[in-house]
Amino acid sequence: MADSSSSLLPLCERISHKSYILRIVDLTILGLLFSLLLYRIMHMSENDNIWLVAFLCESCFSFIWLIITCIKWSPAEDKPYPNRLDERVHDFPSVDMFVPTADPVREPPIIVVNTVLSLLAVNYPTNKLACYVSDDGCSPLTYFSLTEASKFAKIWVPFCKKYNVRVRAPFRYFLNPLVATDDSVFSKDWKMTKREYEKLCRKIEDATGDSHWLDADEDFEAFSNTKPNDHSTIVKVVWENKGGVGDDKEVPHLVYISREKRPNYLHHYKTGAMNFLLRVSGLMTNAPYMLNVDCDMYANEPDVVRQAMCVFLQNSKNSNHCAFVQFPQEFYDSYTNEFAVLQSYLGRGVAGIQGPIYCGSGCFHTRRVMYGLSSDDLEDNGSLSSVATWEFLDEDSLVRKYGSSKEMVKSVVGALQLKSYPQKSLTNFIEAAQEVGHCHYEYQTSWGNLGWLYDSVAEDINTSIGIHLRGWTSSFVSPDPPAFLGSTPSVGLEAIVQQRRWATGAIEVLFNKQSPLIGMFRGKIKFRQRLAYFWVLICLSSIPELIYFLLPAYCLLHNSALFPKGPCLCITATLVGMHCLYSLWQFMNLGFSVQSWYVAQSIWRIIATSSWLFSIQDIILKLLRISKIGFVIAKKTMPETRSVYESSQGEDDVPKSDLGKFEFDSSCHFIPGTFIMLVNLAAIARFFVRLQRSSCSHGGGGSGFAEACGCILVIMLFYPFLKGLFEHGKYGIPLSTLSKAAFLTVLFVVFSLGILV
């Protein structure tokens, strides 16, 4: 419990990042966009249909920038003070940590193991922690890896806490050589711990290569004759903390679960797995707070749990209204700089309204909120109101909402009433846990309308809207060093596939019952917060973006004007220049270089345009009931370089990799980018041929240098494709992709020149 003394310093405080200069810049860009639209309206009759197409595209861009300006208007974040916790809190609340995985091939167990080990070693009483790993692939290899990791954890956790190790994922920590020190005891422990970790890696690698011996172990009998999509529920307590005093030599609970899956039952992908984690953890430990971490996002800050508790336990009248604490997703891959900038500015912007959007990982949730409570259901002291007591604690209502399991209902009642959960052996709940993992358990219950919400492969955005609609706020905490770090797929198809899934899920949200488009004034969500969820419309901007990338080339080929003439051309030039300088400043303000800005802009645009374009295709096919949307898992890989953030902790800097190279294959995802590049190259070539022949008209509405500059800008943006034309292997564009794009380019050129008209 937290001490209520008002004389003590606060556990966290709200930090405002409001800047009038940035507001002026945002409004200036918005004004330039509206000026360009007004100019097009005034001169619409003097130009051909291409002017109307440009107007529609620019209207879309203006609307998106208007939303972004609203989001960024009052940025803020919460700054926790974990060093004050010990004097304020006498009994730390329990925290259940969830790590979902689904495929031991695309998500190698060694990555999952490192994430789990980093969580087990955080600076928090071990008797207050429990780590649950959901394996939706029902892999004996994953279970074997966790059992071996639990043995190593008995060495790793005490080592980290004894020497206050900062990076608590072994694969990252041991990338650095042992620094010469006078402490012979530390050197001895370091070498011994590293040897044990190397043994762990070899065991997992050997088991990956040959798993026949697993069949001979009785502990793996439950995995016999199982398939990833056809197996019974498996719940195994890998390690149980029976010490219960929370000292530095103990290891938190570690539980492996795999819900039942059958071919003819809907299992709702990751969302269904998260709800199973919610139910099983409720039965076994029933912690009031839960941490959701992707299997490749290790805890990079040992005090991350304490930081989140600072927000939840802050002594104020609104403390009960914070539903979740979101830490930004950060990566050690430098080509994700664009993502880091978006989170820094848009993430803080939304945080200044009603709270950040749940991002699927690195998020601490309150269990009561996930069970469906609204902010109005609580009294000022945090207890249930009389109306909520009648609505939620009625026996028939409990069974109807949460299922028929008596143990599940009992745990829900305890969580809603904030009752402390008595310590019992976890193995006593295995049978009940298996019951709530059956395929039919959620049938005719409210699961999917509470917990993690269904109807979208982007379960995070969908669930986030549901929470904010019920009147809850959320908190954004961005510590330095980052709380969590992970890896993204290699620059190529895997990155596009991941972005495609995110974009598809975001667009799905627009068409389900949580949609910000439906019921503009429904729920207890603030108007600007609802606008923030409209940001998912940026996924739909891929179509006008694709068209706009082709407009300068079309105008050069067709000899028609795209941009304003004379002094009014300054509107476009100023708009482009301001936007480039603004985005460059954002990058450099976060410590990135000019080169990383350019590379991130080009690679991000390639990934975004391709993934968003195909996500729209997925949605159309779904709405037409032609096909369903699947959940494609992006392949995770172990990095070979250290994090750029680690250098700030006194470690040696490492050179950044060559991020200008883009990996290609014969996938259709690379056809649009190749097509855009070839079209603009063809237009530039024709422009210079006409220029040499002195036949290029600079008046009378014809195309000129402005349109040529537009083509050059597009080519610069898609520079990785230009390099791909002259590269070989995985960095070169495959002949099949090049031939298809070339065929489309010929059709475009023929149409632009009017040969078919």
PDB file of N, CA and C in Angstrom, residues 360-425:
ATOM      1  N   GLY A 360       0.687  -2.571 -28.193  1.00  0.00           N
ATOM      2  CA  GLY A 360       0.834  -4.016 -28.330  1.00  0.00           C
ATOM      3  C   GLY A 360       1.975  -4.632 -27.572  1.00  0.00           C
ATOM      4  N   SER A 361       2.932  -3.824 -27.106  1.00  0.00           N
ATOM      5  CA  SER A 361       4.071  -4.344 -26.357  1.00  0.00           C
ATOM      6  C   SER A 361       4.609  -3.234 -25.467  1.00  0.00           C
ATOM      7  N   GLY A 362       5.264  -3.637 -24.363  1.00  0.00           N
ATOM      8  CA  GLY A 362       5.811  -2.642 -23.453  1.00  0.00           C
ATOM      9  C   GLY A 362       4.739  -1.865 -22.726  1.00  0.00           C
ATOM     10  N   CYS A 363       3.624  -2.532 -22.415  1.00  0.00           N
ATOM     11  CA  CYS A 363       2.482  -1.855 -21.806  1.00  0.00           C
ATOM     12  C   CYS A 363       2.061  -2.561 -20.521  1.00  0.00           C
ATOM     13  N   PHE A 364       1.857  -1.780 -19.463  1.00  0.00           N
ATOM     14  CA  PHE A 364       1.346  -2.284 -18.192  1.00  0.00           C
ATOM     15  C   PHE A 364      -0.153  -2.001 -18.114  1.00  0.00           C
ATOM     16  N   HIS A 365      -0.952  -3.043 -17.919  1.00  0.00           N
ATOM     17  CA  HIS A 365      -2.401  -2.915 -17.828  1.00  0.00           C
ATOM     18  C   HIS A 365      -2.869  -3.138 -16.395  1.00  0.00           C
ATOM     19  N   THR A 366      -4.034  -2.592 -16.082  1.00  0.00           N
ATOM     20  CA  THR A 366      -4.701  -2.915 -14.823  1.00  0.00           C
ATOM     21  C   THR A 366      -5.734  -4.002 -15.109  1.00  0.00           C
ATOM     22  N   ARG A 367      -5.732  -5.023 -14.286  1.00  0.00           N
ATOM     23  CA  ARG A 367      -6.584  -6.191 -14.542  1.00  0.00           C
ATOM     24  C   ARG A 367      -8.063  -5.822 -14.505  1.00  0.00           C
ATOM     25  N   ARG A 368      -8.455  -4.963 -13.574  1.00  0.00           N
ATOM     26  CA  ARG A 368      -9.868  -4.608 -13.450  1.00  0.00           C
ATOM     27  C   ARG A 368     -10.405  -3.956 -14.715  1.00  0.00           C
ATOM     28  N   VAL A 369      -9.576  -3.115 -15.324  1.00  0.00           N
ATOM     29  CA  VAL A 369     -10.009  -2.448 -16.555  1.00  0.00           C
ATOM     30  C   VAL A 369     -10.184  -3.469 -17.671  1.00  0.00           C
ATOM     31  N   MET A 370      -9.272  -4.432 -17.762  1.00  0.00           N
ATOM     32  CA  MET A 370      -9.378  -5.462 -18.799  1.00  0.00           C
ATOM     33  C   MET A 370     -10.581  -6.363 -18.582  1.00  0.00           C
ATOM     34  N   TYR A 371     -11.106  -6.393 -17.352  1.00  0.00           N
ATOM     35  CA  TYR A 371     -12.318  -7.161 -17.075  1.00  0.00           C
ATOM     36  C   TYR A 371     -13.587  -6.382 -17.406  1.00  0.00           C
ATOM     37  N   GLY A 372     -13.441  -5.163 -17.945  1.00  0.00           N
ATOM     38  CA  GLY A 372     -14.598  -4.436 -18.462  1.00  0.00           C
ATOM     39  C   GLY A 372     -15.080  -3.262 -17.652  1.00  0.00           C
ATOM     40  N   LEU A 373     -14.399  -2.884 -16.577  1.00  0.00           N
ATOM     41  CA  LEU A 373     -14.848  -1.757 -15.766  1.00  0.00           C
ATOM     42  C   LEU A 373     -14.715  -0.441 -16.529  1.00  0.00           C
ATOM     43  N   SER A 374     -15.643   0.474 -16.279  1.00  0.00           N
ATOM     44  CA  SER A 374     -15.551   1.844 -16.763  1.00  0.00           C
ATOM     45  C   SER A 374     -15.087   2.737 -15.630  1.00  0.00           C
ATOM     46  N   SER A 375     -14.620   3.921 -15.976  1.00  0.00           N
ATOM     47  CA  SER A 375     -14.136   4.830 -14.937  1.00  0.00           C
ATOM     48  C   SER A 375     -15.256   5.247 -13.986  1.00  0.00           C
ATOM     49  N   ASP A 376     -16.495   5.279 -14.477  1.00  0.00           N
ATOM     50  CA  ASP A 376     -17.626   5.654 -13.625  1.00  0.00           C
ATOM     51  C   ASP A 376     -18.020   4.549 -12.651  1.00  0.00           C
ATOM     52  N   ASP A 377     -17.461   3.358 -12.819  1.00  0.00           N
ATOM     53  CA  ASP A 377     -17.822   2.241 -11.945  1.00  0.00           C
ATOM     54  C   ASP A 377     -17.085   2.276 -10.613  1.00  0.00           C
ATOM     55  N   LEU A 378     -16.203   3.256 -10.425  1.00  0.00           N
ATOM     56  CA  LEU A 378     -15.389   3.304  -9.216  1.00  0.00           C
ATOM     57  C   LEU A 378     -15.706   4.536  -8.381  1.00  0.00           C
ATOM     58  N   GLU A 379     -15.635   4.363  -7.069  1.00  0.00           N
ATOM     59  CA  GLU A 379     -15.709   5.490  -6.152  1.00  0.00           C
ATOM     60  C   GLU A 379     -14.350   6.176  -6.096  1.00  0.00           C
ATOM     61  N   ASP A 380     -14.274   7.304  -5.394  1.00  0.00           N
ATOM     62  CA  ASP A 380     -13.015   8.039  -5.288  1.00  0.00           C
ATOM     63  C   ASP A 380     -11.923   7.231  -4.603  1.00  0.00           C
ATOM     64  N   ASN A 381     -12.320   6.332  -3.723  1.00  0.00           N
ATOM     65  CA  ASN A 381     -11.320   5.523  -3.011  1.00  0.00           C
ATOM     66  C   ASN A 381     -10.916   4.263  -3.768  1.00  0.00           C
ATOM     67  N   GLY A 382     -11.448   4.084  -4.971  1.00  0.00           N
ATOM     68  CA  GLY A 382     -11.072   2.948  -5.793  1.00  0.00           C
ATOM     69  C   GLY A 382     -11.982   1.744  -5.670  1.00  0.00           C
ATOM     70  N   SER A 383     -12.935   1.763  -4.748  1.00  0.00           N
ATOM     71  CA  SER A 383     -13.848   0.629  -4.594  1.00  0.00           C
ATOM     72  C   SER A 383     -14.973   0.715  -5.613  1.00  0.00           C
ATOM     73  N   LEU A 384     -15.640  -0.414  -5.846  1.00  0.00           N
ATOM     74  CA  LEU A 384     -16.738  -0.456  -6.801  1.00  0.00           C
ATOM     75  C   LEU A 384     -17.925   0.356  -6.294  1.00  0.00           C
ATOM     76  N   SER A 385     -18.573   1.071  -7.201  1.00  0.00           N
ATOM     77  CA  SER A 385     -19.791   1.785  -6.846  1.00  0.00           C
ATOM     78  C   SER A 385     -20.919   0.777  -6.636  1.00  0.00           C
ATOM     79  N   SER A 386     -21.995   1.229  -6.062  1.00  0.00           N
ATOM     80  CA  SER A 386     -23.123   0.322  -5.795  1.00  0.00           C
ATOM     81  C   SER A 386     -23.720  -0.217  -7.086  1.00  0.00           C
ATOM     82  N   VAL A 387     -23.793   0.637  -8.110  1.00  0.00           N
ATOM     83  CA  VAL A 387     -24.334   0.190  -9.398  1.00  0.00           C
ATOM     84  C   VAL A 387     -23.408  -0.848 -10.033  1.00  0.00           C
ATOM     85  N   ALA A 388     -22.095  -0.594 -10.002  1.00  0.00           N
ATOM     86  CA  ALA A 388     -21.137  -1.534 -10.577  1.00  0.00           C
ATOM     87  C   ALA A 388     -21.121  -2.845  -9.799  1.00  0.00           C
ATOM     88  N   THR A 389     -21.290  -2.773  -8.484  1.00  0.00           N
ATOM     89  CA  THR A 389     -21.331  -3.995  -7.675  1.00  0.00           C
ATOM     90  C   THR A 389     -22.483  -4.881  -8.114  1.00  0.00           C
ATOM     91  N   TRP A 390     -23.637  -4.267  -8.338  1.00  0.00           N
ATOM     92  CA  TRP A 390     -24.803  -5.039  -8.777  1.00  0.00           C
ATOM     93  C   TRP A 390     -24.598  -5.576 -10.196  1.00  0.00           C
ATOM     94  N   GLU A 391     -23.983  -4.743 -11.056  1.00  0.00           N
ATOM     95  CA  GLU A 391     -23.826  -5.144 -12.460  1.00  0.00           C
ATOM     96  C   GLU A 391     -22.769  -6.222 -12.646  1.00  0.00           C
ATOM     97  N   PHE A 392     -21.645  -6.102 -11.946  1.00  0.00           N
ATOM     98  CA  PHE A 392     -20.516  -6.996 -12.197  1.00  0.00           C
ATOM     99  C   PHE A 392     -20.479  -8.210 -11.264  1.00  0.00           C
ATOM    100  N   LEU A 393     -20.965  -8.076 -10.049  1.00  0.00           N
ATOM    101  CA  LEU A 393     -20.797  -9.149  -9.075  1.00  0.00           C
ATOM    102  C   LEU A 393     -22.020 -10.042  -8.934  1.00  0.00           C
ATOM    103  N   ASP A 394     -23.050  -9.755  -9.719  1.00  0.00           N
ATOM    104  CA  ASP A 394     -24.190 -10.667  -9.747  1.00  0.00           C
ATOM    105  C   ASP A 394     -23.747 -12.018 -10.304  1.00  0.00           C
ATOM    106  N   GLU A 395     -24.167 -13.105  -9.655  1.00  0.00           N
ATOM    107  CA  GLU A 395     -23.667 -14.439 -10.011  1.00  0.00           C
ATOM    108  C   GLU A 395     -23.968 -14.792 -11.463  1.00  0.00           C
ATOM    109  N   ASP A 396     -25.196 -14.529 -11.892  1.00  0.00           N
ATOM    110  CA  ASP A 396     -25.551 -14.841 -13.281  1.00  0.00           C
ATOM    111  C   ASP A 396     -24.742 -13.999 -14.260  1.00  0.00           C
ATOM    112  N   SER A 397     -24.524 -12.731 -13.907  1.00  0.00           N
ATOM    113  CA  SER A 397     -23.750 -11.842 -14.775  1.00  0.00           C
ATOM    114  C   SER A 397     -22.304 -12.305 -14.890  1.00  0.00           C
ATOM    115  N   LEU A 398     -21.729 -12.768 -13.788  1.00  0.00           N
ATOM    116  CA  LEU A 398     -20.349 -13.244 -13.794  1.00  0.00           C
ATOM    117  C   LEU A 398     -20.174 -14.430 -14.732  1.00  0.00           C
ATOM    118  N   VAL A 399     -21.096 -15.383 -14.638  1.00  0.00           N
ATOM    119  CA  VAL A 399     -21.013 -16.583 -15.490  1.00  0.00           C
ATOM    120  C   VAL A 399     -21.225 -16.203 -16.952  1.00  0.00           C
ATOM    121  N   ARG A 400     -22.176 -15.304 -17.181  1.00  0.00           N
ATOM    122  CA  ARG A 400     -22.473 -14.904 -18.554  1.00  0.00           C
ATOM    123  C   ARG A 400     -21.298 -14.166 -19.194  1.00  0.00           C
ATOM    124  N   LYS A 401     -20.609 -13.363 -18.411  1.00  0.00           N
ATOM    125  CA  LYS A 401     -19.505 -12.575 -18.951  1.00  0.00           C
ATOM    126  C   LYS A 401     -18.200 -13.350 -19.027  1.00  0.00           C
ATOM    127  N   TYR A 402     -17.855 -14.054 -17.942  1.00  0.00           N
ATOM    128  CA  TYR A 402     -16.502 -14.592 -17.805  1.00  0.00           C
ATOM    129  C   TYR A 402     -16.410 -16.110 -17.967  1.00  0.00           C
ATOM    130  N   GLY A 403     -17.552 -16.786 -18.143  1.00  0.00           N
ATOM    131  CA  GLY A 403     -17.510 -18.222 -18.370  1.00  0.00           C
ATOM    132  C   GLY A 403     -17.946 -19.014 -17.155  1.00  0.00           C
ATOM    133  N   SER A 404     -18.032 -20.313 -17.335  1.00  0.00           N
ATOM    134  CA  SER A 404     -18.636 -21.184 -16.325  1.00  0.00           C
ATOM    135  C   SER A 404     -17.661 -21.690 -15.268  1.00  0.00           C
ATOM    136  N   SER A 405     -16.386 -21.421 -15.408  1.00  0.00           N
ATOM    137  CA  SER A 405     -15.408 -21.901 -14.431  1.00  0.00           C
ATOM    138  C   SER A 405     -15.604 -21.195 -13.088  1.00  0.00           C
ATOM    139  N   LYS A 406     -15.845 -21.976 -12.038  1.00  0.00           N
ATOM    140  CA  LYS A 406     -16.050 -21.395 -10.706  1.00  0.00           C
ATOM    141  C   LYS A 406     -14.784 -20.711 -10.204  1.00  0.00           C
ATOM    142  N   GLU A 407     -13.636 -21.314 -10.482  1.00  0.00           N
ATOM    143  CA  GLU A 407     -12.375 -20.711 -10.051  1.00  0.00           C
ATOM    144  C   GLU A 407     -12.126 -19.392 -10.784  1.00  0.00           C
ATOM    145  N   MET A 408     -12.517 -19.346 -12.068  1.00  0.00           N
ATOM    146  CA  MET A 408     -12.350 -18.121 -12.841  1.00  0.00           C
ATOM    147  C   MET A 408     -13.229 -17.012 -12.283  1.00  0.00           C
ATOM    148  N   VAL A 409     -14.480 -17.341 -12.012  1.00  0.00           N
ATOM    149  CA  VAL A 409     -15.410 -16.360 -11.448  1.00  0.00           C
ATOM    150  C   VAL A 409     -14.899 -15.846 -10.106  1.00  0.00           C
ATOM    151  N   LYS A 410     -14.383 -16.749  -9.284  1.00  0.00           N
ATOM    152  CA  LYS A 410     -13.853 -16.365  -7.972  1.00  0.00           C
ATOM    153  C   LYS A 410     -12.677 -15.395  -8.118  1.00  0.00           C
ATOM    154  N   SER A 411     -11.801 -15.667  -9.074  1.00  0.00           N
ATOM    155  CA  SER A 411     -10.651 -14.792  -9.270  1.00  0.00           C
ATOM    156  C   SER A 411     -11.071 -13.430  -9.811  1.00  0.00           C
ATOM    157  N   VAL A 412     -12.097 -13.398 -10.683  1.00  0.00           N
ATOM    158  CA  VAL A 412     -12.599 -12.133 -11.217  1.00  0.00           C
ATOM    159  C   VAL A 412     -13.169 -11.272 -10.095  1.00  0.00           C
ATOM    160  N   VAL A 413     -13.947 -11.880  -9.216  1.00  0.00           N
ATOM    161  CA  VAL A 413     -14.521 -11.145  -8.079  1.00  0.00           C
ATOM    162  C   VAL A 413     -13.403 -10.560  -7.211  1.00  0.00           C
ATOM    163  N   GLY A 414     -12.381 -11.358  -6.962  1.00  0.00           N
ATOM    164  CA  GLY A 414     -11.259 -10.875  -6.165  1.00  0.00           C
ATOM    165  C   GLY A 414     -10.540  -9.713  -6.827  1.00  0.00           C
ATOM    166  N   ALA A 415     -10.367  -9.790  -8.163  1.00  0.00           N
ATOM    167  CA  ALA A 415      -9.683  -8.716  -8.883  1.00  0.00           C
ATOM    168  C   ALA A 415     -10.511  -7.438  -8.897  1.00  0.00           C
ATOM    169  N   LEU A 416     -11.820  -7.567  -9.126  1.00  0.00           N
ATOM    170  CA  LEU A 416     -12.684  -6.392  -9.172  1.00  0.00           C
ATOM    171  C   LEU A 416     -12.757  -5.688  -7.826  1.00  0.00           C
ATOM    172  N   GLN A 417     -12.688  -6.453  -6.752  1.00  0.00           N
ATOM    173  CA  GLN A 417     -12.773  -5.877  -5.408  1.00  0.00           C
ATOM    174  C   GLN A 417     -11.403  -5.565  -4.806  1.00  0.00           C
ATOM    175  N   LEU A 418     -10.351  -5.735  -5.598  1.00  0.00           N
ATOM    176  CA  LEU A 418      -8.984  -5.461  -5.139  1.00  0.00           C
ATOM    177  C   LEU A 418      -8.607  -6.251  -3.893  1.00  0.00           C
ATOM    178  N   LYS A 419      -9.087  -7.474  -3.821  1.00  0.00           N
ATOM    179  CA  LYS A 419      -8.723  -8.326  -2.695  1.00  0.00           C
ATOM    180  C   LYS A 419      -7.344  -8.924  -2.918  1.00  0.00           C
ATOM    181  N   SER A 420      -6.566  -9.021  -1.856  1.00  0.00           N
ATOM    182  CA  SER A 420      -5.251  -9.649  -1.964  1.00  0.00           C
ATOM    183  C   SER A 420      -5.431 -11.133  -2.222  1.00  0.00           C
ATOM    184  N   TYR A 421      -4.538 -11.687  -3.022  1.00  0.00           N
ATOM    185  CA  TYR A 421      -4.657 -13.089  -3.416  1.00  0.00           C
ATOM    186  C   TYR A 421      -3.740 -13.933  -2.543  1.00  0.00           C
ATOM    187  N   PRO A 422      -4.285 -14.872  -1.772  1.00  0.00           N
ATOM    188  CA  PRO A 422      -3.431 -15.695  -0.900  1.00  0.00           C
ATOM    189  C   PRO A 422      -2.486 -16.572  -1.709  1.00  0.00           C
ATOM    190  N   GLN A 423      -1.256 -16.691  -1.229  1.00  0.00           N
ATOM    191  CA  GLN A 423      -0.262 -17.511  -1.914  1.00  0.00           C
ATOM    192  C   GLN A 423      -0.642 -18.989  -1.835  1.00  0.00           C
ATOM    193  N   LYS A 424      -0.811 -19.601  -2.989  1.00  0.00           N
ATOM    194  CA  LYS A 424      -1.095 -21.028  -3.075  1.00  0.00           C
ATOM    195  C   LYS A 424      -0.186 -21.634  -4.130  1.00  0.00           C
ATOM    196  N   SER A 425      -0.028 -22.923  -4.064  1.00  0.00           N
ATOM    197  CA  SER A 425       0.794 -23.601  -5.056  1.00  0.00           C
ATOM    198  C   SER A 425       0.162 -23.462  -6.437  1.00  0.00           C
TER     199      SER A 425
END
